């Protein structure tokens, strides 16, 4: 989809992002720190200030539509966790989230110099699986009975992306790895 951009989260975005993070239909897929709670600007500000996270607002033609983020950033080891949400259900299945995650990957690998990105999903979150796979992430394993969605215990399915430069238009990763590494 064209017109999709990401920009660093600012205080002016806090109200809408807090409303998305507080929405049970959205936060049910997130880690327990966000799930099932009302997120205040103070909580969001603490996440931004932590130094181990970078949050970006997704815009489509200048309108706020979602959030993509890096958490558990470890610059020394070159790794971070990717997570995301689409705040506007009317834009589902339009490629907005896939494009935003690709932009986030380019920031993480191209600008921040990270080498490995990972993400996890609840096993039943097929939409999120498609976003990751379209961006070149590969399933690497699962933790059994490691998350809860709507009161049902599910497996966490882990994905990773190892890249060296950037992500191309098809979602294929550039890699600095050599055969045998």
mmCIF file of C-alpha atoms in Angstrom:
data_model
loop_
_atom_site.group_PDB
_atom_site.id
_atom_site.type_symbol
_atom_site.label_atom_id
_atom_site.label_comp_id
_atom_site.label_asym_id
_atom_site.label_seq_id
_atom_site.Cartn_x
_atom_site.Cartn_y
_atom_site.Cartn_z
ATOM 1 C CA UNK A 1 0.000 0.000 0.000
ATOM 2 C CA UNK A 2 1.270 3.477 -0.825
ATOM 3 C CA UNK A 3 1.175 6.400 1.577
ATOM 4 C CA UNK A 4 2.236 4.282 4.593
ATOM 5 C CA UNK A 5 4.903 5.907 6.748
ATOM 6 C CA UNK A 6 6.236 5.522 10.257
ATOM 7 C CA UNK A 7 7.547 8.239 12.538
ATOM 8 C CA UNK A 8 8.865 8.236 16.076
ATOM 9 C CA UNK A 9 6.089 8.421 18.677
ATOM 10 C CA UNK A 10 5.673 11.901 20.184
ATOM 11 C CA UNK A 11 3.621 13.250 23.102
ATOM 12 C CA UNK A 12 0.997 14.451 20.618
ATOM 13 C CA UNK A 13 0.339 10.803 19.696
ATOM 14 C CA UNK A 14 -0.119 9.543 23.251
ATOM 15 C CA UNK A 15 -3.923 9.906 23.440
ATOM 16 C CA UNK A 16 -4.693 7.867 20.341
ATOM 17 C CA UNK A 17 -1.983 5.276 21.024
ATOM 18 C CA UNK A 18 -3.214 4.853 24.606
ATOM 19 C CA UNK A 19 -6.735 4.285 23.269
ATOM 20 C CA UNK A 20 -5.454 1.559 20.916
ATOM 21 C CA UNK A 21 -3.349 -0.100 23.620
ATOM 22 C CA UNK A 22 -6.341 -0.013 25.989
ATOM 23 C CA UNK A 23 -8.713 -1.622 23.476
ATOM 24 C CA UNK A 24 -9.284 -5.285 24.455
ATOM 25 C CA UNK A 25 -9.915 -6.272 20.829
ATOM 26 C CA UNK A 26 -6.368 -5.094 20.033
ATOM 27 C CA UNK A 27 -4.367 -5.678 23.208
ATOM 28 C CA UNK A 28 -5.558 -9.286 23.574
ATOM 29 C CA UNK A 29 -2.755 -10.245 21.181
ATOM 30 C CA UNK A 30 -0.018 -8.328 23.022
ATOM 31 C CA UNK A 31 2.327 -9.264 25.855
ATOM 32 C CA UNK A 32 0.829 -9.305 29.342
ATOM 33 C CA UNK A 33 2.318 -5.906 30.211
ATOM 34 C CA UNK A 34 -0.179 -4.353 27.733
ATOM 35 C CA UNK A 35 -2.991 -6.911 27.711
ATOM 36 C CA UNK A 36 -6.256 -6.353 29.556
ATOM 37 C CA UNK A 37 -5.432 -2.966 31.013
ATOM 38 C CA UNK A 38 -6.099 0.684 30.524
ATOM 39 C CA UNK A 39 -2.885 2.302 29.317
ATOM 40 C CA UNK A 40 -2.297 5.857 30.528
ATOM 41 C CA UNK A 41 0.019 8.451 29.009
ATOM 42 C CA UNK A 42 2.312 7.993 32.038
ATOM 43 C CA UNK A 43 2.664 4.255 31.316
ATOM 44 C CA UNK A 44 3.325 4.935 27.641
ATOM 45 C CA UNK A 45 5.861 7.658 28.484
ATOM 46 C CA UNK A 46 7.713 5.216 30.755
ATOM 47 C CA UNK A 47 7.958 2.721 27.890
ATOM 48 C CA UNK A 48 9.320 5.422 25.592
ATOM 49 C CA UNK A 49 11.876 6.588 28.170
ATOM 50 C CA UNK A 50 13.092 3.080 29.020
ATOM 51 C CA UNK A 51 15.865 3.174 26.445
ATOM 52 C CA UNK A 52 15.134 -0.436 25.508
ATOM 53 C CA UNK A 53 12.154 0.420 23.304
ATOM 54 C CA UNK A 54 11.426 2.586 20.283
ATOM 55 C CA UNK A 55 7.812 3.176 19.306
ATOM 56 C CA UNK A 56 6.654 4.516 15.952
ATOM 57 C CA UNK A 57 3.251 5.764 14.843
ATOM 58 C CA UNK A 58 2.028 4.372 11.537
ATOM 59 C CA UNK A 59 0.356 6.908 9.271
ATOM 60 C CA UNK A 60 -1.528 6.501 6.024
ATOM 61 C CA UNK A 61 -1.660 9.701 4.043
ATOM 62 C CA UNK A 62 -0.832 11.581 7.264
ATOM 63 C CA UNK A 63 -3.550 9.956 9.417
ATOM 64 C CA UNK A 64 -2.539 7.938 12.495
ATOM 65 C CA UNK A 65 -3.501 4.302 11.911
ATOM 66 C CA UNK A 66 -1.347 2.078 14.092
ATOM 67 C CA UNK A 67 1.829 1.422 15.998
ATOM 68 C CA UNK A 68 5.029 -0.503 15.279
ATOM 69 C CA UNK A 69 7.697 -0.948 17.912
ATOM 70 C CA UNK A 70 11.041 -2.378 18.848
ATOM 71 C CA UNK A 71 11.390 -3.653 22.407
ATOM 72 C CA UNK A 72 14.122 -5.431 24.330
ATOM 73 C CA UNK A 73 16.648 -3.577 22.168
ATOM 74 C CA UNK A 74 20.148 -4.893 22.732
ATOM 75 C CA UNK A 75 22.552 -2.768 20.667
ATOM 76 C CA UNK A 76 25.602 -4.744 21.772
ATOM 77 C CA UNK A 77 24.213 -8.054 20.501
ATOM 78 C CA UNK A 78 22.322 -6.398 17.628
ATOM 79 C CA UNK A 79 18.897 -7.795 18.455
ATOM 80 C CA UNK A 80 15.389 -6.492 19.209
ATOM 81 C CA UNK A 81 11.807 -7.710 19.411
ATOM 82 C CA UNK A 82 9.274 -6.402 16.866
ATOM 83 C CA UNK A 83 5.634 -5.842 17.735
ATOM 84 C CA UNK A 84 2.779 -3.928 16.152
ATOM 85 C CA UNK A 85 -0.917 -3.191 16.061
ATOM 86 C CA UNK A 86 -3.367 -1.716 13.592
ATOM 87 C CA UNK A 87 -5.579 0.820 15.344
ATOM 88 C CA UNK A 88 -8.093 1.125 12.505
ATOM 89 C CA UNK A 89 -9.966 -2.060 11.672
ATOM 90 C CA UNK A 90 -11.244 -0.565 8.399
ATOM 91 C CA UNK A 91 -7.670 -0.794 7.090
ATOM 92 C CA UNK A 92 -7.306 -4.506 7.806
ATOM 93 C CA UNK A 93 -6.155 -6.643 4.873
ATOM 94 C CA UNK A 94 -4.876 -3.574 2.970
ATOM 95 C CA UNK A 95 -1.169 -4.153 3.557
ATOM 96 C CA UNK A 96 -0.761 -1.226 5.968
ATOM 97 C CA UNK A 97 0.724 -3.307 8.775
ATOM 98 C CA UNK A 98 2.967 -5.279 6.414
ATOM 99 C CA UNK A 99 4.341 -2.038 4.927
ATOM 100 C CA UNK A 100 4.807 -0.465 8.367
ATOM 101 C CA UNK A 101 6.701 -3.500 9.686
ATOM 102 C CA UNK A 102 8.934 -3.407 6.590
ATOM 103 C CA UNK A 103 9.707 0.267 7.336
ATOM 104 C CA UNK A 104 10.444 -0.617 10.967
ATOM 105 C CA UNK A 105 12.806 -3.373 9.823
ATOM 106 C CA UNK A 106 14.669 -0.888 7.644
ATOM 107 C CA UNK A 107 15.072 1.449 10.631
ATOM 108 C CA UNK A 108 16.220 -1.397 12.883
ATOM 109 C CA UNK A 109 18.691 -2.924 10.459
ATOM 110 C CA UNK A 110 19.606 -0.032 8.177
ATOM 111 C CA UNK A 111 19.729 2.840 10.659
ATOM 112 C CA UNK A 112 20.280 1.203 14.051
ATOM 113 C CA UNK A 113 22.618 -1.510 12.802
ATOM 114 C CA UNK A 114 20.743 -4.399 14.403
ATOM 115 C CA UNK A 115 21.374 -7.852 12.924
ATOM 116 C CA UNK A 116 18.513 -9.964 14.236
ATOM 117 C CA UNK A 117 14.874 -9.160 14.808
ATOM 118 C CA UNK A 118 12.393 -11.481 16.428
ATOM 119 C CA UNK A 119 8.689 -11.524 17.139
ATOM 120 C CA UNK A 120 6.212 -13.832 18.751
ATOM 121 C CA UNK A 121 2.524 -14.367 18.097
ATOM 122 C CA UNK A 122 -0.251 -16.318 19.747
ATOM 123 C CA UNK A 123 -0.695 -19.503 17.717
ATOM 124 C CA UNK A 124 -4.219 -18.477 16.663
ATOM 125 C CA UNK A 125 -3.167 -15.045 15.347
ATOM 126 C CA UNK A 126 -3.078 -15.938 11.649
ATOM 127 C CA UNK A 127 -3.202 -12.303 10.479
ATOM 128 C CA UNK A 128 -0.033 -11.500 12.394
ATOM 129 C CA UNK A 129 1.641 -14.628 11.026
ATOM 130 C CA UNK A 130 1.000 -13.356 7.489
ATOM 131 C CA UNK A 131 2.500 -9.936 8.297
ATOM 132 C CA UNK A 132 5.691 -11.544 9.561
ATOM 133 C CA UNK A 133 5.999 -14.072 6.744
ATOM 134 C CA UNK A 134 5.421 -11.403 4.086
ATOM 135 C CA UNK A 135 8.338 -9.505 5.582
ATOM 136 C CA UNK A 136 10.713 -12.454 5.427
ATOM 137 C CA UNK A 137 10.468 -13.610 9.050
ATOM 138 C CA UNK A 138 10.787 -17.343 9.532
ATOM 139 C CA UNK A 139 9.193 -19.479 12.219
ATOM 140 C CA UNK A 140 11.911 -20.705 14.568
ATOM 141 C CA UNK A 141 10.007 -22.418 17.355
ATOM 142 C CA UNK A 142 7.350 -22.197 19.998
ATOM 143 C CA UNK A 143 6.843 -22.059 23.720
ATOM 144 C CA UNK A 144 3.952 -24.281 24.635
ATOM 145 C CA UNK A 145 1.150 -22.827 26.744
ATOM 146 C CA UNK A 146 3.000 -19.512 27.070
ATOM 147 C CA UNK A 147 0.323 -16.880 26.434
ATOM 148 C CA UNK A 148 -3.371 -16.324 27.045
ATOM 149 C CA UNK A 149 -5.868 -14.939 24.540
ATOM 150 C CA UNK A 150 -9.417 -14.310 25.730
ATOM 151 C CA UNK A 151 -8.871 -16.639 28.679
ATOM 152 C CA UNK A 152 -7.562 -19.502 26.528
ATOM 153 C CA UNK A 153 -3.983 -20.666 26.996
ATOM 154 C CA UNK A 154 -2.081 -20.867 23.704
ATOM 155 C CA UNK A 155 1.413 -21.451 22.414
ATOM 156 C CA UNK A 156 3.696 -18.552 21.580
ATOM 157 C CA UNK A 157 5.124 -19.000 18.090
ATOM 158 C CA UNK A 158 8.508 -17.324 17.594
ATOM 159 C CA UNK A 159 9.858 -15.875 14.345
ATOM 160 C CA UNK A 160 13.166 -14.289 13.438
ATOM 161 C CA UNK A 161 14.708 -12.232 10.679
ATOM 162 C CA UNK A 162 18.453 -12.033 10.201
ATOM 163 C CA UNK A 163 19.533 -9.270 7.892
ATOM 164 C CA UNK A 164 22.570 -7.284 6.959
ATOM 165 C CA UNK A 165 21.305 -4.215 5.147
ATOM 166 C CA UNK A 166 17.621 -3.737 4.437
ATOM 167 C CA UNK A 167 14.413 -5.342 3.318
ATOM 168 C CA UNK A 168 13.523 -5.181 -0.355
ATOM 169 C CA UNK A 169 10.051 -4.580 -1.810
ATOM 170 C CA UNK A 170 9.210 -8.301 -1.827
ATOM 171 C CA UNK A 171 10.068 -8.692 1.855
ATOM 172 C CA UNK A 172 13.222 -10.675 1.057
ATOM 173 C CA UNK A 173 15.938 -10.025 3.565
ATOM 174 C CA UNK A 174 19.409 -8.886 2.731
ATOM 175 C CA UNK A 175 21.854 -10.936 4.727
ATOM 176 C CA UNK A 176 25.458 -10.589 5.717
ATOM 177 C CA UNK A 177 25.675 -14.293 6.587
ATOM 178 C CA UNK A 178 27.852 -16.571 4.499
ATOM 179 C CA UNK A 179 27.166 -20.246 3.814
ATOM 180 C CA UNK A 180 28.463 -22.247 6.740
ATOM 181 C CA UNK A 181 27.970 -19.445 9.277
#
